[in-house]
GROMACS .gro file of C-alpha atoms in nm:
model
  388
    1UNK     CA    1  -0.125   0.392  -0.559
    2UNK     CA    2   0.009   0.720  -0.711
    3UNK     CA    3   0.024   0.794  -1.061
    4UNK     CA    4  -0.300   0.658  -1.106
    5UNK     CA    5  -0.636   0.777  -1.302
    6UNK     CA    6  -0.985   0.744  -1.171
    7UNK     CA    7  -1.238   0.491  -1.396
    8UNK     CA    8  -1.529   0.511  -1.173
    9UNK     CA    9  -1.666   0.323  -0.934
   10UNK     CA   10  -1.803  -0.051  -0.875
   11UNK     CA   11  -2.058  -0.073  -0.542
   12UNK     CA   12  -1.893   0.189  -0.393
   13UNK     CA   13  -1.551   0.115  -0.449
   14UNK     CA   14  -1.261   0.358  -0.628
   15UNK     CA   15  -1.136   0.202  -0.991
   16UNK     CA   16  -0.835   0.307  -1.075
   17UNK     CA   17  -0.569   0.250  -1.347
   18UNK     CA   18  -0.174   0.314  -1.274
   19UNK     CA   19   0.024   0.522  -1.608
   20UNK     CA   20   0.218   0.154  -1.591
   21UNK     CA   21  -0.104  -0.032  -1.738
   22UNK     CA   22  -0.089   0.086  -2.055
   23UNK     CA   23   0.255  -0.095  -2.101
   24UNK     CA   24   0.074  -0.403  -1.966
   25UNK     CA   25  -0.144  -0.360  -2.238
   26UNK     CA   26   0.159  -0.283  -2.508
   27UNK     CA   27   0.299  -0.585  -2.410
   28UNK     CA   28   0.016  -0.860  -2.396
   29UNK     CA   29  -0.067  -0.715  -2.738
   30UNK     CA   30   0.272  -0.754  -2.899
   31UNK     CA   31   0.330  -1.088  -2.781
   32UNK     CA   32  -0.052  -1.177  -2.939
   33UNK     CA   33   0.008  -0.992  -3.274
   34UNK     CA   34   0.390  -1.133  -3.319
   35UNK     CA   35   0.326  -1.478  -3.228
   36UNK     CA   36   0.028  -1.622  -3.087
   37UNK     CA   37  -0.229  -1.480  -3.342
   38UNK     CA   38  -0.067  -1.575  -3.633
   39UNK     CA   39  -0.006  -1.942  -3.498
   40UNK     CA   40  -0.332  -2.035  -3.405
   41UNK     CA   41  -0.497  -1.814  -3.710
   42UNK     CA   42  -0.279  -1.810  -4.008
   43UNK     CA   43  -0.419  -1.623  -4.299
   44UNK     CA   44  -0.472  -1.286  -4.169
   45UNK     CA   45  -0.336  -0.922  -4.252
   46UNK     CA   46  -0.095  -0.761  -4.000
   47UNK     CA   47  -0.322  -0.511  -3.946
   48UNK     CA   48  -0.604  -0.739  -3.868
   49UNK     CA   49  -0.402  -0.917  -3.592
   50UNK     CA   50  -0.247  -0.599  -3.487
   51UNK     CA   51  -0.635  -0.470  -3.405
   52UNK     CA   52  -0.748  -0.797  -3.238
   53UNK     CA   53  -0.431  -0.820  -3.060
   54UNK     CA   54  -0.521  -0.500  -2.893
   55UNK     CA   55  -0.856  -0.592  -2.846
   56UNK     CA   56  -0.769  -0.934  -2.642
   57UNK     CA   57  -0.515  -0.753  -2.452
   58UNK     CA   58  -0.761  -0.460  -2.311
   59UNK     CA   59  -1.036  -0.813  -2.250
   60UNK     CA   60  -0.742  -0.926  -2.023
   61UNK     CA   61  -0.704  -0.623  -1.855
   62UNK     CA   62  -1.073  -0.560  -1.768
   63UNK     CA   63  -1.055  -0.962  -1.636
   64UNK     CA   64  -0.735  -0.848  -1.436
   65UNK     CA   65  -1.025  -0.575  -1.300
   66UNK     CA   66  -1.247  -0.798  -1.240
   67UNK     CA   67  -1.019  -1.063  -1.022
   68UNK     CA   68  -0.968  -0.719  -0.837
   69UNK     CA   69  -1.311  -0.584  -0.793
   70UNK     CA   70  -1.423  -0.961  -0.675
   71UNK     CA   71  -1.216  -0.900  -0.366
   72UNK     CA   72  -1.299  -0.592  -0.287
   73UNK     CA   73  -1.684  -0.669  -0.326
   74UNK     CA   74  -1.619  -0.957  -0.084
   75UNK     CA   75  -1.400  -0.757   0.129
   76UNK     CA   76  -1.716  -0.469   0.121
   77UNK     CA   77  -1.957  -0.747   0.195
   78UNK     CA   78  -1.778  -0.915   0.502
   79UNK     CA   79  -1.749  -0.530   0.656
   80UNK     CA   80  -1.384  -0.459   0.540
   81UNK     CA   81  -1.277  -0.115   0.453
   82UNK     CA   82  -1.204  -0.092   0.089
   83UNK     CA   83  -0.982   0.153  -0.022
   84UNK     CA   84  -0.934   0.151  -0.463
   85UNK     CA   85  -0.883  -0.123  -0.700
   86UNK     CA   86  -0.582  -0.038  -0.899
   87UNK     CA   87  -0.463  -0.212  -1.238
   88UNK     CA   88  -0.099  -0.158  -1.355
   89UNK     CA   89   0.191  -0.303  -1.485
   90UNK     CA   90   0.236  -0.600  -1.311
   91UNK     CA   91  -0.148  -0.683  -1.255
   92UNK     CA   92  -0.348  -0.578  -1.058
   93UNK     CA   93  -0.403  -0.469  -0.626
   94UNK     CA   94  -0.692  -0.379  -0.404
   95UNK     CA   95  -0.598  -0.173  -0.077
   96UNK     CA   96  -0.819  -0.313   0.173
   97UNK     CA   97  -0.873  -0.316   0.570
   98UNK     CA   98  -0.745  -0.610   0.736
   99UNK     CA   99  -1.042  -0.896   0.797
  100UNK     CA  100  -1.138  -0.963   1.182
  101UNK     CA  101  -1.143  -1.375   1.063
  102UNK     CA  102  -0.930  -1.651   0.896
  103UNK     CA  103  -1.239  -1.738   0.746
  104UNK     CA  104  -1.322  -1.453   0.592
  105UNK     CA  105  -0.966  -1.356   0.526
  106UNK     CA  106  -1.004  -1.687   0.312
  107UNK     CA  107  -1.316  -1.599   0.146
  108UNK     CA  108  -1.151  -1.262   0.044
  109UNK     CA  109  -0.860  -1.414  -0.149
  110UNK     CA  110  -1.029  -1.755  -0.266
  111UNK     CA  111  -1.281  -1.537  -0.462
  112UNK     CA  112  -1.029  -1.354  -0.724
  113UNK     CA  113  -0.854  -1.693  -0.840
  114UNK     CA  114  -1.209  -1.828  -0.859
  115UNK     CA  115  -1.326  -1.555  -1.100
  116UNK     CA  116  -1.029  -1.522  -1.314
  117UNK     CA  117  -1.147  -1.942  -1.339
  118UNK     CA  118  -1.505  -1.852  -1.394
  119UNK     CA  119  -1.403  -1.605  -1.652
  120UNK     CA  120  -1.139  -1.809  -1.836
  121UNK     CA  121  -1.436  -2.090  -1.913
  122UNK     CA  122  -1.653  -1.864  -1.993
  123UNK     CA  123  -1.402  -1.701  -2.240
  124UNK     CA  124  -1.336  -2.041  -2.405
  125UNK     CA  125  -1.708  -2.173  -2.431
  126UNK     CA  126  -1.752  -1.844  -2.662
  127UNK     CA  127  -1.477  -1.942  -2.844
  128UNK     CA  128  -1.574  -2.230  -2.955
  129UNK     CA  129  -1.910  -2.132  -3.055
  130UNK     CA  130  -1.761  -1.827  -3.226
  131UNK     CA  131  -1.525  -2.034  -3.421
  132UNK     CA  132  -1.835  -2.195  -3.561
  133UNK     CA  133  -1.953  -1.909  -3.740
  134UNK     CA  134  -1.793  -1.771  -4.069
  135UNK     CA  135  -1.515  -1.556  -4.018
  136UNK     CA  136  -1.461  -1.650  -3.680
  137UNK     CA  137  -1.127  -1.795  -3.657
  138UNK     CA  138  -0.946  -1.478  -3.553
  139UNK     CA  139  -1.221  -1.358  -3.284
  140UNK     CA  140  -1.247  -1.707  -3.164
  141UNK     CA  141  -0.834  -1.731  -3.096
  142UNK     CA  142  -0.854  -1.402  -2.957
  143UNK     CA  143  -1.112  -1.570  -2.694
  144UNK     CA  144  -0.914  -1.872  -2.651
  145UNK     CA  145  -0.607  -1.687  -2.554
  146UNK     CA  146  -0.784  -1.504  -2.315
  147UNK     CA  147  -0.979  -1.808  -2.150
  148UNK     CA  148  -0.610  -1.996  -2.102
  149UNK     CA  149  -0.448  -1.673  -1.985
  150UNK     CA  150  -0.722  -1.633  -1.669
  151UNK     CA  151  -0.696  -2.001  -1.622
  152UNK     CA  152  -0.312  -1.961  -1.598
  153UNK     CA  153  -0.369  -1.626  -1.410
  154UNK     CA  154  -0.577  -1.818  -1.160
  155UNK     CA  155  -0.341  -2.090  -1.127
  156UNK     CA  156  -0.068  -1.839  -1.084
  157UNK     CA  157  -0.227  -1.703  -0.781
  158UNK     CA  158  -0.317  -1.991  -0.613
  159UNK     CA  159   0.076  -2.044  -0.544
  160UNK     CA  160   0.139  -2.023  -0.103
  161UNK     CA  161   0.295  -1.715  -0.137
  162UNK     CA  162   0.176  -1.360  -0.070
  163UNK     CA  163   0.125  -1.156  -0.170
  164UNK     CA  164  -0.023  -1.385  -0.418
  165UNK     CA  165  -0.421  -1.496  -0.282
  166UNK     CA  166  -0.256  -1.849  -0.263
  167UNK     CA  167  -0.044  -1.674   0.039
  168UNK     CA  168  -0.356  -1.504   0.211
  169UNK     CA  169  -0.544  -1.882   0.182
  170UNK     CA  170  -0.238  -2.019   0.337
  171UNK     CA  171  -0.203  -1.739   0.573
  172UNK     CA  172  -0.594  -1.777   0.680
  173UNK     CA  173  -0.546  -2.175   0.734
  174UNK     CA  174  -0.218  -2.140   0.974
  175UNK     CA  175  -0.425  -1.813   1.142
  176UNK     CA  176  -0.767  -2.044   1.186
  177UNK     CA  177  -0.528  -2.377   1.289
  178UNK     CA  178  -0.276  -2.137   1.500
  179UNK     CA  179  -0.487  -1.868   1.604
  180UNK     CA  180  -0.206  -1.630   1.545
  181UNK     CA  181  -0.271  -1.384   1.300
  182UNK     CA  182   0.082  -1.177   1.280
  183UNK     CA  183   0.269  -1.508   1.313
  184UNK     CA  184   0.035  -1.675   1.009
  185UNK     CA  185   0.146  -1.311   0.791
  186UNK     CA  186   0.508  -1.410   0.848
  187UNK     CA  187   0.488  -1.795   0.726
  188UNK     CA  188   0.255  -1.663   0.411
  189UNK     CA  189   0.526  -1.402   0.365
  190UNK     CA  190   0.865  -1.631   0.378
  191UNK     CA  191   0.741  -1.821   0.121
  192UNK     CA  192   0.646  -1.471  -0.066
  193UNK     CA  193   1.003  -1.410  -0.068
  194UNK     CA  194   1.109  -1.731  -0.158
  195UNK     CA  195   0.863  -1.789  -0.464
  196UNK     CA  196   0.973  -1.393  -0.564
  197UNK     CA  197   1.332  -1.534  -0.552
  198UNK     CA  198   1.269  -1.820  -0.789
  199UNK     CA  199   1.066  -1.624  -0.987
  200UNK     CA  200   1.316  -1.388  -1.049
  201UNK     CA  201   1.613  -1.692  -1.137
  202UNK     CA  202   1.420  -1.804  -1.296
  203UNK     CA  203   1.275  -1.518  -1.495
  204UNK     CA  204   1.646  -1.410  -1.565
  205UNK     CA  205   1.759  -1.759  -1.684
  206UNK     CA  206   1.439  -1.773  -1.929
  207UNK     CA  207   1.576  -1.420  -2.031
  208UNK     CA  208   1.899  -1.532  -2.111
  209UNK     CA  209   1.805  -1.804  -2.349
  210UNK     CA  210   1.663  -1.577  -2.560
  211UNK     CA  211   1.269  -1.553  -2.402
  212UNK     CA  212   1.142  -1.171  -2.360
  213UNK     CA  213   0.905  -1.280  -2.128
  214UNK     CA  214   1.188  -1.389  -1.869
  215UNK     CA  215   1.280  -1.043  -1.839
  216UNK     CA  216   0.887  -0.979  -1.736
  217UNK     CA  217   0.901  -1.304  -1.498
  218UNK     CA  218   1.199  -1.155  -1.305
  219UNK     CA  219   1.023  -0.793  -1.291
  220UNK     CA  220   0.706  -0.961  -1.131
  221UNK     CA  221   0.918  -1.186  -0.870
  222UNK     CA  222   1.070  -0.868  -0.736
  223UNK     CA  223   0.792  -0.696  -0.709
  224UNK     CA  224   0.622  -1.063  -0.510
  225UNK     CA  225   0.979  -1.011  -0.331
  226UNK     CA  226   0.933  -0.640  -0.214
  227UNK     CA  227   0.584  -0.719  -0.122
  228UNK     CA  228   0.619  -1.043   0.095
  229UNK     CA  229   0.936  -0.839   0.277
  230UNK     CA  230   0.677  -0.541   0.365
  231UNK     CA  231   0.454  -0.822   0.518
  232UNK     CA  232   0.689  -0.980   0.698
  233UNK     CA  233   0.776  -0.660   0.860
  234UNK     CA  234   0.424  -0.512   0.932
  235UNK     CA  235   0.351  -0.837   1.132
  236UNK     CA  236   0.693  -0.805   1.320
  237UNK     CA  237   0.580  -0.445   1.367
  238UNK     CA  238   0.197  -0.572   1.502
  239UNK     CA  239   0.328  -0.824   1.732
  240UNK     CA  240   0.614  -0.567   1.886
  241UNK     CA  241   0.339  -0.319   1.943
  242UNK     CA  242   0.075  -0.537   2.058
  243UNK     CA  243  -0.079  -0.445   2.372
  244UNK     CA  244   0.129  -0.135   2.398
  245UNK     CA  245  -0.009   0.202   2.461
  246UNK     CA  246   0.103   0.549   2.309
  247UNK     CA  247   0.214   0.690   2.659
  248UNK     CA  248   0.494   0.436   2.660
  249UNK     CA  249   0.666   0.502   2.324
  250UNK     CA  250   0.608   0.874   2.329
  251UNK     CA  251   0.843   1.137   2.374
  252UNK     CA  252   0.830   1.479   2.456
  253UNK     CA  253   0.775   1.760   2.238
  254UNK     CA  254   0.941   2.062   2.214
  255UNK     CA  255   0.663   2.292   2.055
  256UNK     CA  256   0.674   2.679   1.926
  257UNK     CA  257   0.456   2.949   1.881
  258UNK     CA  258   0.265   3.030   1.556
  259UNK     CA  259   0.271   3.367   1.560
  260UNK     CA  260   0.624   3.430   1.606
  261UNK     CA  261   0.814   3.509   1.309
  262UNK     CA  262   1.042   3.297   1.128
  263UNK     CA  263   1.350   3.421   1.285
  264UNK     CA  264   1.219   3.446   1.593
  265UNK     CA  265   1.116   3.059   1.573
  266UNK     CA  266   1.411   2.983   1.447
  267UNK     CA  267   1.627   3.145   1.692
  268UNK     CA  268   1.455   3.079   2.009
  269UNK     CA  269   1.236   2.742   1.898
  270UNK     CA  270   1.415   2.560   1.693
  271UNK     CA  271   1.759   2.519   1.875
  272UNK     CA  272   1.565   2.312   2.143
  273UNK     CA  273   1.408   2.092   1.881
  274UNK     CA  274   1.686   1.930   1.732
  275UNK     CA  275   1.628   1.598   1.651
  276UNK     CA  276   1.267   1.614   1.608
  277UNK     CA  277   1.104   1.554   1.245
  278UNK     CA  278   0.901   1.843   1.315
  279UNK     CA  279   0.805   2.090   1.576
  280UNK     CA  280   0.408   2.125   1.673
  281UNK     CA  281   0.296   2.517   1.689
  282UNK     CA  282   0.061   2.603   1.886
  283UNK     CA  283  -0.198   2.930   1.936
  284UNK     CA  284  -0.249   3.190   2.173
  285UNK     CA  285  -0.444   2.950   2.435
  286UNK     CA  286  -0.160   2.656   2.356
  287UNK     CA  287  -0.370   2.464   2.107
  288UNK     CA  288  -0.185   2.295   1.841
  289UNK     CA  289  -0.274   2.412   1.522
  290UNK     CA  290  -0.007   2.272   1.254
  291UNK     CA  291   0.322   2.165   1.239
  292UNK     CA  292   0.663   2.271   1.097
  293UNK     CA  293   0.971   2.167   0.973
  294UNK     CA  294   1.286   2.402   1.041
  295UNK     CA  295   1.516   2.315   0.765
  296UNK     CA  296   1.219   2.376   0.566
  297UNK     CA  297   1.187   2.738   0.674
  298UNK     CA  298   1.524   2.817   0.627
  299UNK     CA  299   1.520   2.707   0.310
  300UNK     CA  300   1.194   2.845   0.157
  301UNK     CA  301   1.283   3.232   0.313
  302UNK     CA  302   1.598   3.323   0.242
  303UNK     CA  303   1.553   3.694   0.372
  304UNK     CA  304   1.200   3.738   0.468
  305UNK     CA  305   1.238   3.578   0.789
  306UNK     CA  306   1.151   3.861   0.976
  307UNK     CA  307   0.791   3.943   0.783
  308UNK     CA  308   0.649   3.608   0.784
  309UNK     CA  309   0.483   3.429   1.070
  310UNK     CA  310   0.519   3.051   1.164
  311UNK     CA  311   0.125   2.982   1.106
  312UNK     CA  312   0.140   3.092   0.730
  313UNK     CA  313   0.385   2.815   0.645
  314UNK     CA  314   0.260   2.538   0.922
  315UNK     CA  315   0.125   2.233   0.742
  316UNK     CA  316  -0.237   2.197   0.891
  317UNK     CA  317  -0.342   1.938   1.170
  318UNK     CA  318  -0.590   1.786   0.992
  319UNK     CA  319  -0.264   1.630   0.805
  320UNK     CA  320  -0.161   1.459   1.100
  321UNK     CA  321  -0.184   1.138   1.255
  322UNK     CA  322  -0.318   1.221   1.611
  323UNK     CA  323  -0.356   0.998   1.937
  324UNK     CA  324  -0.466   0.963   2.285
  325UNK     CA  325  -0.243   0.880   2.544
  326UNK     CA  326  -0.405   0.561   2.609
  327UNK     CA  327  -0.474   0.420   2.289
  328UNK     CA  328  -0.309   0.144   2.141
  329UNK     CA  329  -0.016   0.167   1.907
  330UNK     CA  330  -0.148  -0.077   1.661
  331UNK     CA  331  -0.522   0.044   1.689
  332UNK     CA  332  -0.292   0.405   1.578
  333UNK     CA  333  -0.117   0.259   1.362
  334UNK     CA  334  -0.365   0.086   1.122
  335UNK     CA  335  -0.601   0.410   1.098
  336UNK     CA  336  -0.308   0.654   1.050
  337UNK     CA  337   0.046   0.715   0.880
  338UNK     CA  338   0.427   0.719   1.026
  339UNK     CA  339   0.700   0.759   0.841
  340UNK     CA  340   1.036   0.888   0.888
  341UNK     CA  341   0.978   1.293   0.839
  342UNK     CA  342   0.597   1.284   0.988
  343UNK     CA  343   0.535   1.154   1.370
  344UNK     CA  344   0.245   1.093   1.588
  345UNK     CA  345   0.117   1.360   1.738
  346UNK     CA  346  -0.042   1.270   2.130
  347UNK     CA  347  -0.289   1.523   2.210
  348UNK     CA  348  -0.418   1.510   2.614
  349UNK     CA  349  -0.722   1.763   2.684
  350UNK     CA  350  -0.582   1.951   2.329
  351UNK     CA  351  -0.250   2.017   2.432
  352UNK     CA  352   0.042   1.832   2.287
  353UNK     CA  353   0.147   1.557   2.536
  354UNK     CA  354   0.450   1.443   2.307
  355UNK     CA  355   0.494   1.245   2.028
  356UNK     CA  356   0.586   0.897   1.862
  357UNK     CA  357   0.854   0.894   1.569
  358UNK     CA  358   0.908   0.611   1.361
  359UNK     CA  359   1.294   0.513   1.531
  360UNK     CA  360   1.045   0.483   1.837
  361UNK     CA  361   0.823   0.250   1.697
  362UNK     CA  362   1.091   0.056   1.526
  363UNK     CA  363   1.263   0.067   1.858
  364UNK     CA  364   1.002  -0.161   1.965
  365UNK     CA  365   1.079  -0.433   1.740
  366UNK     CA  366   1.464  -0.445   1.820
  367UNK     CA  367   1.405  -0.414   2.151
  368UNK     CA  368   1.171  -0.747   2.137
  369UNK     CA  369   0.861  -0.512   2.245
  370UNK     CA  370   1.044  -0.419   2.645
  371UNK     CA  371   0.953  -0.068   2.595
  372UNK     CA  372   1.085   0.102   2.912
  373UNK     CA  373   0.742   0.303   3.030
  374UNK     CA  374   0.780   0.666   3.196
  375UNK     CA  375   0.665   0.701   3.570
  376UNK     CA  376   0.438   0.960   3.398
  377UNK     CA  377   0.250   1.131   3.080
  378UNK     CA  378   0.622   1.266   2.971
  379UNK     CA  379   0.591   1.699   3.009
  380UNK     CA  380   0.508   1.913   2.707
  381UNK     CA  381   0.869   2.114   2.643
  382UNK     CA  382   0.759   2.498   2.513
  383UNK     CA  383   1.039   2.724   2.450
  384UNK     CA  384   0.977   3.099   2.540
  385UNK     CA  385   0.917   3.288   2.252
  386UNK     CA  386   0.825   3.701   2.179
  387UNK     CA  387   0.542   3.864   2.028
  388UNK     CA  388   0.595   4.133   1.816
   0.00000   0.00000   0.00000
C-alpha cells in the first residue's frame, strides 16, 4: 500500500503502517477519553483519561496487527506468497498470493476473526483481575474496552461479505461445494457490495442523527464497496482469460531504436506507433532493452532533441511485465502488472514478438472470452531509423 512506513518484520513477513493509522488512532482515543472512560471510570483527571485513552487505542491497533499477521503466518505456513501486513485507517490488510484450496483459503481467513476472539478474552480476563487491585479501575476499563472492541471486531468480520474474512469463509465453502473458484469470488463479492451499501445507509443515517461514528460507518462501507467491486471484476477477468494463451491477445509492436536521437525517434518511430502505450527500443543486435513513451519525450526535451539518445531516457526492462508466447494469460497476469499506460511485453528467442495492452485483456471479458486467434505469432513492426 503506498504511503506506508516499515515496522519490521514478523517470520519473514513486511509490517507496515499507512500515514492514515495515526488518525485511526486519533479517533479510537477521542471517542475513549470523551465518553467511554469517563462512564465506566468516573473520578479521574482529563489528563489521566486523555493518557489511557491513548494507550487503549495504540493496544487496539497492535490487536488490529495481530488479526493481520495471523493470516499472513497461516497464509506463509500453507505455502502462500505473502506480500506486507499493512495497518491504516480503516483497519487493517495483508497482500497475499491466492491459496491453491477452499480449505486452506478457509483456514486463512477463519484464523484473524479467531484471534481478534482469542485476544478480546484474554483482554477482559486481565481486566477483571486488574480491577481487583488498588487503583485499577481506569487500567482495568481501558482493558475492558479493548476485550469488547476485538470481540465486536471479530464479529464484524465474520459477516458473508468480502472483503471481510466472513466473505473468504463463504467464498471457500461455495469454491469446496462448487468447485469453482472465480465463480465462488463473485457470490463472496455481491454480497461485499451489498453489505458496503448498507453499511454506508446506514452509516449516513446514524450520522445524521447526530452519531460521529456514522460518518466512520459510511467511510468503511465504501471502502467494503470498492473492494468487493475489484473482486468481482478480477474473477470476471480470471474466468475470461482462462485457458487463453498470450499469442492470442497479443498485438504487434511497432519498436524503435535506442540509439537514435530523440528527433530522429520521434520523426521516423513514433508516427508508426500511434496508439501504443509505449514503444519497446531495442539495441544494435535487436534486443529489447527498455521502453518509451513519446509524449513523454516531447515533453521532457523541449530543444535538446537532437543531443540526446532514446536509451538515456528508456525506462529499463527489468520494469516490465514480460511473457512467452505460450504462456497463459492468467499464469501472466497474477505474477506481473497491466495497467492502462504499461503493457505486456511478449519476448520470443529475445526479440519482441508483440504485446498485450489492457483494452486487450479487457476485450476478453466483453467479448465473453471468443478471442479471435492469429493464423500466426503476429510480426514484430520496426520502423527504419538512422545512425548518426
Amino acid at each position: 500500500m503506498n504511503g506506508s512506513l516499515p515496522l519490521g518484520r514478523i517470520a519473514g513477513v513486511p509490517l507496515r503502517l499507512h500515514w492514515t493509522a495515526p488518525l485511526l488512532v486519533a479517533v479510537l482515543a477521542y471517542g475513549l477519553a470523551a465518553g467511554v472512560l469517563p462512564d465506566w471510570a468516573p473520578g479521574h483527571s482529563g489528563t489521566a483519561y486523555g493518557l489511557w485513552a491513548v494507550g487503549g487505542a495504540l493496544l487496539l491497533t497492535l490487536s488490529l496487527l495481530a488479526h493481520e499477521a495471523a493470516h499472513a503466518l497461516v497464509a506463509r505456513r500453507s505455502g502462500v506468497d505473502v506480500k506486507d501486513v499493512t495497518v491504516f485507517a480503516l483497519g487493517g490488510v495483508t497482500r497475499m498470493g491466492t491459496a491453491t484450496t477452499p480449505r486452506t483459503a478457509g483456514l486463512i481467513a477463519a484464523v484473524g476473526p479467531l484471534t481478534s476472539a482469542l485476544l478480546g478474552g484474554v483482554f477482559l480476563a486481565a481486566a477483571v483481575g486488574v480491577d481487583a487491585a488498588p487503583h485499577g479501575l481506569l487500567p482495568a476499563a481501558v482493558l475492558a474496552w479493548s476485550g469488547w472492541a476485538n470481540i465486536l471486531l471479530a464479529a464484524f468480520n465474520l459477516l458473508p461479505a468480502s472483503p471481510l474474512d466472513g466473505g473468504r469463509i463463504l467464498q471457500a465453502v461455495v469454491w469446496r461445494l462448487r468447485g469453482d473458484r472465480d465463480r465462488a469470488t463473485r457470490v463472496a463479492g455481491r454480497c461485499g457490495q451489498v453489505a458496503g451499501a448498507l453499511m454506508v445507509v446506514g452509516g449516513w443515517l446514524e450520522f445524521l442523527a447526530g452519531s460521529g461514528s456514522g460518518l466512520w460507518l459510511a467511510l468503511l462501507g465504501l471502502f467494503v464497496v470498492a473492494a468487493a467491486g475489484a473482486e468481482v471484476r478480477r474473477s470476471a477477468l480470471a474466468e475470461a482469460v482462462r485457458g487463453v494463451r498470450v499469442r492470442d491477445v497479443m498485438r504487434p509492436a511497432v519498436t524503435g531504436q535506442d540509439w537514435q536521437t530523440v528527433d530522429r525517434f520521434l520523426a521516423d518511430t513514433a508516427p508508426g506507433a500511434a496508439g501504443q502505450p509505449v514503444v519497446p527500443v531495442t539495441d544494435l543486435d535487436g534486443r529489447p532493452t527498455g521502453v518509451v513513451e513519446p509524449a513523454a519525450l516531447r515533453a521532457g526535451l523541449a530543444g535538446r532533441t537532437a543531443q540526446v539518445r532514446v536509451r538515456d531516457l528508456a525506462a529499463p526492462l527489468a520494469g516490465c511485465t514480460l511473457a512467452a508466447p505460450d504462456e497463459q494469460v492468467g499464469e501472466v497476469l497474477e505474477h506481473g502488472v497491466l495497467t492502462a499506460g504499461r503493457p505486456i511485453l511478449v519476448l520470443s528467442d529475445g526479440r519482441v514478438a508483440g504485446m498485450v495492452t489492457a483494452q486487450d485483456v479487457l476485450g476478453l471479458v466483453r467479448r465473453g472470452k471468443h478471442p479471435h486467434p492469429p493464423a500466426g505469432p503476429p510480426p514484430t513492426t520496426h520502423r527504419a531509423g538512422h545512425s548518426d
